[in-house]
CSV table of C-alpha atoms in Angstrom, one decimal:
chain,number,residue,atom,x,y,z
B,29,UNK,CA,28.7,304.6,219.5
B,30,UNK,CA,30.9,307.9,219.7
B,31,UNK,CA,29.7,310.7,221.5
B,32,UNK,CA,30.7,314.5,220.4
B,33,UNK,CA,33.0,316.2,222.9
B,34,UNK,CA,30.2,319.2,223.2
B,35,UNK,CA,28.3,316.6,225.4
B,36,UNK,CA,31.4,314.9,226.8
B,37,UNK,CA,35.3,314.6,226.7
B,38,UNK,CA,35.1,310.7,227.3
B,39,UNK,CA,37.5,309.3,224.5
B,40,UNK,CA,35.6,306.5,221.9
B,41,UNK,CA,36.6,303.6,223.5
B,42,UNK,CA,40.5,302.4,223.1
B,43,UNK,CA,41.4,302.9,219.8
B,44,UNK,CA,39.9,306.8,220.3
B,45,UNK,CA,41.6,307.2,223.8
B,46,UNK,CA,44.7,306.7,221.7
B,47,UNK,CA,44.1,308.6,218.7
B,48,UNK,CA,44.2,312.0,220.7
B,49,UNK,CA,47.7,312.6,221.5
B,50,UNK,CA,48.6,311.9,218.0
B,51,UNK,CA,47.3,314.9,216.6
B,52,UNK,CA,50.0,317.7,216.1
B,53,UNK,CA,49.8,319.9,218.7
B,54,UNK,CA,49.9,323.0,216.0
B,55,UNK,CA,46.0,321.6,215.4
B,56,UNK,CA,43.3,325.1,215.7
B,57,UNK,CA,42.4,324.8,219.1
B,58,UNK,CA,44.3,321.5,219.9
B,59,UNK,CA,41.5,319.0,220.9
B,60,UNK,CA,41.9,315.7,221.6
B,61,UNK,CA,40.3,312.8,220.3
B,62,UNK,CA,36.7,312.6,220.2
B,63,UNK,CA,36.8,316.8,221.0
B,64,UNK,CA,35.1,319.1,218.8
B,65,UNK,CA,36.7,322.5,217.2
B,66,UNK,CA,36.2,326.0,218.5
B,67,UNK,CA,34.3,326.9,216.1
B,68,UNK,CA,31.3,323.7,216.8
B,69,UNK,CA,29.5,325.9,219.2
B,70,UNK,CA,25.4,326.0,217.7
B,71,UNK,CA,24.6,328.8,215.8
B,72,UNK,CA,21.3,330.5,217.0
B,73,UNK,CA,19.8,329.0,214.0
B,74,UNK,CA,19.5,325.7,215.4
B,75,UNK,CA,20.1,322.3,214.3
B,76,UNK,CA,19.0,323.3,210.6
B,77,UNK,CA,22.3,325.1,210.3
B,78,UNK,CA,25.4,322.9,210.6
B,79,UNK,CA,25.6,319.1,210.6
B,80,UNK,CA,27.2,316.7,213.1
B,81,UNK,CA,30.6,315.5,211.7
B,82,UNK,CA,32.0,312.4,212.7
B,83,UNK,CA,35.8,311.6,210.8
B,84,UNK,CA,37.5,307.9,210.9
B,85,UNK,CA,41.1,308.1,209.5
B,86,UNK,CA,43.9,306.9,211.7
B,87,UNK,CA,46.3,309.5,209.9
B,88,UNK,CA,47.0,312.7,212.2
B,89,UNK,CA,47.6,314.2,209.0
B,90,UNK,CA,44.2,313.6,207.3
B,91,UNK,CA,42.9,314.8,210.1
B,92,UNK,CA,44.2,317.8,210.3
B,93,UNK,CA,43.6,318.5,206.9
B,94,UNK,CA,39.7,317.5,207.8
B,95,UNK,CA,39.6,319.6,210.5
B,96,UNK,CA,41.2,323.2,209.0
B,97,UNK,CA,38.9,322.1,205.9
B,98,UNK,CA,35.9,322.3,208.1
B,99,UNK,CA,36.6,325.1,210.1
B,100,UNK,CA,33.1,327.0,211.5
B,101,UNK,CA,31.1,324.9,209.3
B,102,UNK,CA,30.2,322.3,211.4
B,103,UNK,CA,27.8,321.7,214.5
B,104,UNK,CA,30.7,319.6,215.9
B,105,UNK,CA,33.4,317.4,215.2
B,106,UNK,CA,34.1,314.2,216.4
B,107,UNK,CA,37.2,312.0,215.4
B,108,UNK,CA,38.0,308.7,215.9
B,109,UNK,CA,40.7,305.9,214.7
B,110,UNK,CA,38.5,303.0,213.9
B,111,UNK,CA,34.8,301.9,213.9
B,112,UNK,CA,35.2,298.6,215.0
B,113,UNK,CA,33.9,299.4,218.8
B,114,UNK,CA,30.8,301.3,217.8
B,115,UNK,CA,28.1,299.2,218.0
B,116,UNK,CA,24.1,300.0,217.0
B,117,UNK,CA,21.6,301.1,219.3
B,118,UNK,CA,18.4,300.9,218.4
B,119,UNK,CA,17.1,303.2,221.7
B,120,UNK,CA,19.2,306.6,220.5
B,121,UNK,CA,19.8,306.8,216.5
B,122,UNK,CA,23.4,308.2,215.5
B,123,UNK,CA,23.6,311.7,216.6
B,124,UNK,CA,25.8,312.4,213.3
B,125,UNK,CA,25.1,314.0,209.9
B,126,UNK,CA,28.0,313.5,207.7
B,127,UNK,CA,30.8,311.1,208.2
B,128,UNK,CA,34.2,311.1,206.5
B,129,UNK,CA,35.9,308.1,206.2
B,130,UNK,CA,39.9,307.5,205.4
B,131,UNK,CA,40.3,304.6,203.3
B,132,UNK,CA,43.4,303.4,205.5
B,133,UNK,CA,40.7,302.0,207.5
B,134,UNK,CA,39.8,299.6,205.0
B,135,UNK,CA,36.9,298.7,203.5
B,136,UNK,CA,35.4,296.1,206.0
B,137,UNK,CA,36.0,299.0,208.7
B,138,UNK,CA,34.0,301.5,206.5
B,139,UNK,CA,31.5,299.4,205.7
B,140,UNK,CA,31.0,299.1,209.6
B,141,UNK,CA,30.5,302.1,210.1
B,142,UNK,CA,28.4,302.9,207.2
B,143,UNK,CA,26.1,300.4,209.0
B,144,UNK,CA,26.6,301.6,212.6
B,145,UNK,CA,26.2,305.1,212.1
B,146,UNK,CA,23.9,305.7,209.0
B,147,UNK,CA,24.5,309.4,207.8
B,148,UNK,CA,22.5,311.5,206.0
B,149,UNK,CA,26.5,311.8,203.9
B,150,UNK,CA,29.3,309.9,203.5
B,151,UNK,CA,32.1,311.3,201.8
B,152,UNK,CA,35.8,309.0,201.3
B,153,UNK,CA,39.2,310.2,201.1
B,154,UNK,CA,41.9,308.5,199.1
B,155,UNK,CA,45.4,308.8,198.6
B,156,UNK,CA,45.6,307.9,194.9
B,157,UNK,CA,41.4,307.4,193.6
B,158,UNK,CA,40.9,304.9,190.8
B,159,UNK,CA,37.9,303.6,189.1
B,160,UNK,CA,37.5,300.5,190.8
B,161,UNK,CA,38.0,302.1,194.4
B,162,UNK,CA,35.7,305.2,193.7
B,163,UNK,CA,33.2,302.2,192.2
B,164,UNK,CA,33.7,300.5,196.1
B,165,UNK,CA,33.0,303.5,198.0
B,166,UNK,CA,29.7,304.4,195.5
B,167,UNK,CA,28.3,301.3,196.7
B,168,UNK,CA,28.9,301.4,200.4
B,169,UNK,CA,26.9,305.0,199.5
B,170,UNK,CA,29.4,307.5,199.1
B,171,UNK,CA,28.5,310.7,197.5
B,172,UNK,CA,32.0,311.9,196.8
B,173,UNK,CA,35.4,310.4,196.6
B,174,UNK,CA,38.2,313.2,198.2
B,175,UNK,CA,41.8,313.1,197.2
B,176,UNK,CA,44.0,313.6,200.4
B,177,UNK,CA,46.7,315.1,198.1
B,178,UNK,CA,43.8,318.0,197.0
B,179,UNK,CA,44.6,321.4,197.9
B,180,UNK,CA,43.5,323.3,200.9
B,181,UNK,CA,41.1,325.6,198.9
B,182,UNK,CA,39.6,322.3,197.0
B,183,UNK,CA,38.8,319.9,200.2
B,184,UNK,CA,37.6,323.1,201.7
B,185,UNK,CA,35.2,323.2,199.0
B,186,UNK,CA,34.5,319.8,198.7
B,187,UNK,CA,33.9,319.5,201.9
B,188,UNK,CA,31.6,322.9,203.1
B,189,UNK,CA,29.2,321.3,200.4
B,190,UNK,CA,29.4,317.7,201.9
B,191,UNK,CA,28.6,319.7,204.9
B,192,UNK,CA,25.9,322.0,203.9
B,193,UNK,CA,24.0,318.9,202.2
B,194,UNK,CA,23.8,317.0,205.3
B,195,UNK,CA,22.8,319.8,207.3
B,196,UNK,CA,19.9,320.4,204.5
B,197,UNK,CA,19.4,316.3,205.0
B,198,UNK,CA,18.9,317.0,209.0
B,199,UNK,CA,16.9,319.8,208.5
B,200,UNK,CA,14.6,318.0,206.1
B,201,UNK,CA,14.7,315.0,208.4
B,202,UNK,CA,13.8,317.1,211.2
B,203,UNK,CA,10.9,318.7,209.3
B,204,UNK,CA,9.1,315.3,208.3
B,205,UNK,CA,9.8,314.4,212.4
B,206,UNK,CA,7.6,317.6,212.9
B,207,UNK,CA,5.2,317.1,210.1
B,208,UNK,CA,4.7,313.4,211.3
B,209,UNK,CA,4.5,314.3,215.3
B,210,UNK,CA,1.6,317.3,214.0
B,211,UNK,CA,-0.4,314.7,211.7
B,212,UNK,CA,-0.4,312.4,214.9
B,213,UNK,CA,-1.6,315.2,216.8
B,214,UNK,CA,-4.2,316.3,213.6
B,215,UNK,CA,-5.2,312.3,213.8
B,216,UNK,CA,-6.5,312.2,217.1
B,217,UNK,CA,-8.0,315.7,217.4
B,218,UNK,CA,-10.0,314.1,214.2
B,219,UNK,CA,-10.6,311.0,215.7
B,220,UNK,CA,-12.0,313.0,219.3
B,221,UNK,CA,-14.5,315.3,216.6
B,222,UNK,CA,-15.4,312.6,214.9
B,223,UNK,CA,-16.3,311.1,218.1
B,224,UNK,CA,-18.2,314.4,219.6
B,225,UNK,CA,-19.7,314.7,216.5
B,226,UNK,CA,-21.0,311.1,216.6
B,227,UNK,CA,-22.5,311.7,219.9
B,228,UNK,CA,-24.0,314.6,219.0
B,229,UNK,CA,-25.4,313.1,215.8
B,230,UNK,CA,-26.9,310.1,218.4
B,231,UNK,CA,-28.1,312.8,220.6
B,232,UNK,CA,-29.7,314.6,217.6
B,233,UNK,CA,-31.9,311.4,216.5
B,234,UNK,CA,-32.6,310.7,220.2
B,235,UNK,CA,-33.6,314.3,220.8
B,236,UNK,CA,-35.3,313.9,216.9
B,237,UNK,CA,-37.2,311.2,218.4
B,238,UNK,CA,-38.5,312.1,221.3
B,239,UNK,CA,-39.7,315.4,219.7
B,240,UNK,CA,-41.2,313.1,217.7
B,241,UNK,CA,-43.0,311.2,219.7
B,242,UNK,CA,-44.4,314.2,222.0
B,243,UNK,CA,-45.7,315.8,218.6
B,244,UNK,CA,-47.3,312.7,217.9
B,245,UNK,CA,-48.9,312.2,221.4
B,246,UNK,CA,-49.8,315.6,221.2
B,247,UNK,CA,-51.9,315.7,218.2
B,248,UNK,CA,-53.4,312.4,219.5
B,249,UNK,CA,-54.4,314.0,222.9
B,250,UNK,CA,-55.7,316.8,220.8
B,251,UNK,CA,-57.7,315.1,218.6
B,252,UNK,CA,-59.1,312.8,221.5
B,253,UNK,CA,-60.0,315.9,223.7
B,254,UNK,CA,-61.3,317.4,221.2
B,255,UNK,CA,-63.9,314.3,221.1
B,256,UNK,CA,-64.7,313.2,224.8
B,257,UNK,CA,-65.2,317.2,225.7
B,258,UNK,CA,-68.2,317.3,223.1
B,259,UNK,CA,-69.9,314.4,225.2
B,260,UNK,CA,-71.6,315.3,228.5
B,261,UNK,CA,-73.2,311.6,229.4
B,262,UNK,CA,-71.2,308.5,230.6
B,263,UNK,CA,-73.1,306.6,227.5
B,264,UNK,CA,-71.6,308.8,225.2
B,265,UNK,CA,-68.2,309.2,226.7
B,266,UNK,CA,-68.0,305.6,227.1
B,267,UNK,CA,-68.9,304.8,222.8
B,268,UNK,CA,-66.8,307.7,221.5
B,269,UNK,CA,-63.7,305.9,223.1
B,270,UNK,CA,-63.9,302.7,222.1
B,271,UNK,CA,-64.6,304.4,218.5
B,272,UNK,CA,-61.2,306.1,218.8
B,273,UNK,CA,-59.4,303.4,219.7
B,274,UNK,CA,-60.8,301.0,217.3
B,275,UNK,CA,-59.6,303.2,214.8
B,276,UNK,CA,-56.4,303.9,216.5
B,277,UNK,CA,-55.8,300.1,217.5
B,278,UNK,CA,-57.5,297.8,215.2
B,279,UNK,CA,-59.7,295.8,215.8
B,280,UNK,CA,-59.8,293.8,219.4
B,281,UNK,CA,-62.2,292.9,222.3
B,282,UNK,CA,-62.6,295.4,224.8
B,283,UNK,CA,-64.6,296.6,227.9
B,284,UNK,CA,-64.7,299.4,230.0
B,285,UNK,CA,-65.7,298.6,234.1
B,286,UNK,CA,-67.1,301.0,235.8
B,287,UNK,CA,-66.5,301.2,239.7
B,288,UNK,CA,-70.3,301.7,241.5
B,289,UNK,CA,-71.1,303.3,245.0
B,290,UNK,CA,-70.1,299.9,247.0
B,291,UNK,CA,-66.4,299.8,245.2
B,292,UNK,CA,-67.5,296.4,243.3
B,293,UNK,CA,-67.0,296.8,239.3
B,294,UNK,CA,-69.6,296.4,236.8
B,295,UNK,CA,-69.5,296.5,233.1
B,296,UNK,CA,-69.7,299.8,231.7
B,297,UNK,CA,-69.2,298.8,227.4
B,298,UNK,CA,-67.5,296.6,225.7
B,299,UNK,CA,-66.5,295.2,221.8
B,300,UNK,CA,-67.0,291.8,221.0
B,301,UNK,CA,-64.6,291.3,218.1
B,302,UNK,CA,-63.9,287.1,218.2
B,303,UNK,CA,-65.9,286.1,221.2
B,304,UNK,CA,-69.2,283.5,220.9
B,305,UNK,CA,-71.9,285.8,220.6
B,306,UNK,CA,-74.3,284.5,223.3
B,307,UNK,CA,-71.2,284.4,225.9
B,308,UNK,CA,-70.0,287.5,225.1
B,309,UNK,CA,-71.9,289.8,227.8
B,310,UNK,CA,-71.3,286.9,230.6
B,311,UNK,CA,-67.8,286.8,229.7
B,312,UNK,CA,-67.4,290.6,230.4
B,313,UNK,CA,-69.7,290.5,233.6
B,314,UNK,CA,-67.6,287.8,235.1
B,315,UNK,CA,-64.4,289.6,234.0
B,316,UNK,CA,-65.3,293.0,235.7
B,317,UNK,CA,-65.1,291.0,239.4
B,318,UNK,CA,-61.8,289.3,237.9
B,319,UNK,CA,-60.0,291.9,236.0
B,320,UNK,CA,-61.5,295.4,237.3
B,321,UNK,CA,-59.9,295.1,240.6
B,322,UNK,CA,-56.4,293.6,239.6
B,323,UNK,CA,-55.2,297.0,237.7
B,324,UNK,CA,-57.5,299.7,239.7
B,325,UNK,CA,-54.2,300.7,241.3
B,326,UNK,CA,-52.3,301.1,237.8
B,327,UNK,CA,-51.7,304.0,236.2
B,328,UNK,CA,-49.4,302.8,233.1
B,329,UNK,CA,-50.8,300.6,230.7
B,330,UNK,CA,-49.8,296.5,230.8
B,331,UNK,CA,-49.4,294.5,228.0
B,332,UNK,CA,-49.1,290.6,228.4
B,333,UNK,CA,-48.3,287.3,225.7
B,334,UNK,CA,-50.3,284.5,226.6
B,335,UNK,CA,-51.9,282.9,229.5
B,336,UNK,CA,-48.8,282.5,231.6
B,337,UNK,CA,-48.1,286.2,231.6
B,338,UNK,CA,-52.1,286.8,232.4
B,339,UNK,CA,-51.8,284.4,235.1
B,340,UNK,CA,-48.9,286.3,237.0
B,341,UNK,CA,-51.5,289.3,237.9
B,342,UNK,CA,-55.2,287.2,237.8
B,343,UNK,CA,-53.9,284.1,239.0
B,344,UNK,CA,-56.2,280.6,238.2
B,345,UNK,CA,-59.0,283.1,237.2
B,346,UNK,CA,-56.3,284.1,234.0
B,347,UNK,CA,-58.3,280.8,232.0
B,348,UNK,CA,-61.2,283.2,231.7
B,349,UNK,CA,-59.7,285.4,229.2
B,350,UNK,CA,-57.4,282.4,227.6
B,351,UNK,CA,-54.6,282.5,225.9
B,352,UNK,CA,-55.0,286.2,224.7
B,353,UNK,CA,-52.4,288.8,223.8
B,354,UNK,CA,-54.1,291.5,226.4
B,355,UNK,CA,-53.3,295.3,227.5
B,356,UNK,CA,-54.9,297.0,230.8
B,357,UNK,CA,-54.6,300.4,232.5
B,358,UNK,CA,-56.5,302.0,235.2
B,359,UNK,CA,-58.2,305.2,234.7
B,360,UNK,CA,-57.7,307.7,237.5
B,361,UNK,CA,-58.0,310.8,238.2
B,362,UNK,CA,-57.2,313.1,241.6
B,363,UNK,CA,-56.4,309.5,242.9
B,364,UNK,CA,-59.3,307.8,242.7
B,365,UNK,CA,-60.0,304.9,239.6
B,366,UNK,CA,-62.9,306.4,237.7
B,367,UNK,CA,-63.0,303.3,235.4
B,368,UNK,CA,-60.5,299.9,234.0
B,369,UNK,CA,-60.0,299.8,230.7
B,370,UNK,CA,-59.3,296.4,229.2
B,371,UNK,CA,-58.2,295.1,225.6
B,372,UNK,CA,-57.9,291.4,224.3
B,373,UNK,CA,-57.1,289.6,220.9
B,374,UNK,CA,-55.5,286.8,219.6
B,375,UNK,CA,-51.4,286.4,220.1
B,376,UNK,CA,-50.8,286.5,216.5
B,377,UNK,CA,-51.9,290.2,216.7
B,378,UNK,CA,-50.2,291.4,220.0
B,379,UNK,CA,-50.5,294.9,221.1
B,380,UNK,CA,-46.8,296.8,220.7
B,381,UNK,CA,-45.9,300.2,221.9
B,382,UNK,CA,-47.4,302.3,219.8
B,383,UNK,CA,-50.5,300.8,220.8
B,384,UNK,CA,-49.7,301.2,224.6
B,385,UNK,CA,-49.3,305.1,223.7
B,386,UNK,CA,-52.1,305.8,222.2
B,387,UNK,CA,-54.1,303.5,225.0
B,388,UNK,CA,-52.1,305.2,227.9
B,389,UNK,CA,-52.9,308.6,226.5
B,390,UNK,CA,-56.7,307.5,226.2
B,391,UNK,CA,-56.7,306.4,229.5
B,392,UNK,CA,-55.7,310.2,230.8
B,393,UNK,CA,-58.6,311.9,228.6
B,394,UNK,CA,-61.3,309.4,229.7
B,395,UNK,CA,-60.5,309.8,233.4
B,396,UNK,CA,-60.6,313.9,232.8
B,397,UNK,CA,-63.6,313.3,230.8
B,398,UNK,CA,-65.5,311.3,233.1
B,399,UNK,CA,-64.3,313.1,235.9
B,400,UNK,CA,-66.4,316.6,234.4
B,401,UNK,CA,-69.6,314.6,233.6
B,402,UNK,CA,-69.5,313.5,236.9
B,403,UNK,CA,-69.3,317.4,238.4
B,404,UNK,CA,-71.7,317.9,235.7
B,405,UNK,CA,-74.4,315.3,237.0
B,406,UNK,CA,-73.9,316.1,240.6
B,407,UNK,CA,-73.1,319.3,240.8
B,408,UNK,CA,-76.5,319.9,243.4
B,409,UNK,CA,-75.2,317.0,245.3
B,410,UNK,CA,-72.4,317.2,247.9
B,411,UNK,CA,-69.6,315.8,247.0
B,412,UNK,CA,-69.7,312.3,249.5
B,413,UNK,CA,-72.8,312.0,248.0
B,414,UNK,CA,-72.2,311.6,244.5
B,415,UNK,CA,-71.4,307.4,244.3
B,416,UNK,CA,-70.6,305.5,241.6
B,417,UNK,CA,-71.7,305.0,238.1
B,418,UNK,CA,-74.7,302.9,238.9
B,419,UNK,CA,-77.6,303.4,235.9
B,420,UNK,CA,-81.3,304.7,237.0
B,421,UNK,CA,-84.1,302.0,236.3
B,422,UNK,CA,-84.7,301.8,232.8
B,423,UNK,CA,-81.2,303.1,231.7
B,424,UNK,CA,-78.6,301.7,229.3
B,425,UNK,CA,-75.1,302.9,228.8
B,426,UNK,CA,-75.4,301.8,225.2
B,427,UNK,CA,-72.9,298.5,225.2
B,428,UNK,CA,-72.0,297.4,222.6
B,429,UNK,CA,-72.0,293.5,220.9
């Protein structure tokens, strides 16, 4: 591909390296071939002002005329005998605006480098135009036919508009170049909001959904407290919580075990929702020694599926609650287990998350709860001395069946 001489004075290959010493040597500025005129230096207005001109005529007087015609119109001009060496490449696009072509080239030559070069304007110049010629050089994409016999004032003309109208083509070219490179740039500062603004949005439903949550515990814990801190005795404590969470749960089998002064568990209450009535009681009695001391040390509630999961914490003793769906949680307080809480039903009716909440928050209240009535009930006792939750002779914690 030809190179302009304001980069380079390397010729265009043979047929250019020739073509120099042709041209009269009464040329403005006498350049050789593949040189630009003095007057191809950039304007300060940039590329948007002048084109690139590249002329194919192997007629020193052509281009001569060419040259004078142009004068200080052009970015540079770049002349050259034939376009049979310049060859496509596909890595750097043709650096020229507007090229002239002499039809003593020929039409297979011009139709070369139509192809090679791919200006924004080709003009033509021949000697004698007729219809059918002018008709040849329209379809290679010619916008104007010249007649080398035209006066200098005429090609000037001619010419200074061929000019101008590739340098608007540039100019436009160069525009859409910018407006594409700033709609890429646009395209992935939208595509790094849209991004930000998606994490936020996630972070906004997380943030929405923990608030949530802490709203709903909290009214929960409230409307629990509000209930155990009425009740002053262990029988009452004990029956206003499983109330609460039979209302909060569903219903379900449960017991509370108490710990007593010798650190052995014994039934404290319990709900008998689906067991045989007459083995109910034993059931829980048997499960306090079984149960009780398996999730003392627990402070968040467990949930198991099925006797296999029970059997991973109780063991063989798992057959005595069966194939259950079952949460547990320890109640503590300051440390110590002030009571196991224990809930059981049938797998088609597991117990889910919301239902380990509200059971881990009931677990926290009771502990706080019982932890008062006890100060309450031995507050004349010293502290070693207050045991466990043993009832006096003739007392009943009020379980229920």
């Amino acid at each position: 591909m030809p190179r302009r001489t304001s980069e380079t004075n390397r010729p265009l290959g043979q047929h250019a390296a020739n073509f120099g010493p042709q041209l009269p040597s009464d040329l403005p500025g006498d350049l050789p071939s593949g040189s630009s005129s003095p007057g191809d230096t950039p304007t300060p207005s940039g590329d948007a002002a002048k084109p690139r001109v590249l002329v194919l005529t192997p007629r020193r007087a052509v281009a001569r005329r060419v040259k004078l015609a142009l004068g200080g119109a052009a970015e540079s001009i770049t002349f050259a005998r034939s376009a049979s060496e310049l060859t496509p490449d596909a890595s750097n696009p043709s650096d020229h605006d507007l090229l002239i072509l002499d039809s003593a080239i020929g039409l297979a030559d011009a139709r070369l480098a139509g192809e090679t070069i791919k200006p924004g304007v080709l003009v033509a110049i021949e000697d004698r135009p007729t219809l059918e010629g002018t008709v040849a050089w329209m379809r290679l994409g010619a916008s104007d036919v010249l007649t080398a016999g035209d006066g200098r004032d005429a090609l000037r003309e001619r010419l200074s508009d061929a000019a101008r109208r590739a340098a608007e083509l540039r100019s436009q070219s160069n525009e859409a170049a910018r407006l594409k490179r700033l709609c890429k740039h646009m395209h992935r500062a939208h595509n790094e909001v849209s991004g930000q603004v998606s994490d936020l949005c996630s972070d906004m439903v997380a943030a929405y959904a923990d608030l949530n949550e802490q709203m709903s515990e909290t009214v929960l814990a409230t409307e629990l407290n509000g209930l155990l801190r009425q009740e002053l005795d262990v029988e009452s404590v004990l029956r206003t919580l499983l109330e609460f969470l039979l209302a909060k749960i569903g219903t379900t089998n449960a017991a509370i075990f108490l710990p007593s002064s010798n650190g052995d568990f014994g039934l404290g209450a319990y709900i008998n929702y689906d067991c045989p009535r007459d083995t109910a009681e034993p059931l829980m009695d048997q499960l306090a020694s079984i149960v009780a001391p398996a999730f003392e040390e627990t402070r968040d509630v467990q949930r198991f599926l099925g006797e296999d999961e029970l059997r991973s914490v109780l063991g063989e003793d798992a057959h005595w609650m069966g194939d259950v769906a079952a949460s547990a949680v320890g109640c503590r307080q300051d440390e110590e287990c002030l009571a196991v809480l224990v809930l059981f039903r049938s797998t088609a009716r597991p117990f889910d998350a919301e239902h380990a909440r509200v059971l881990q928050t009931a677990s926290r209240l009771f502990a706080a709860q019982l932890a008062r009535v006890i100060r309450v009930h031995h507050r004349h006792l010293p502290e070693e001395e207050w045991g466990g939750f043993e009832a006096e002779e003739g007392e009943d914690w009020g379980m229920a069946a």
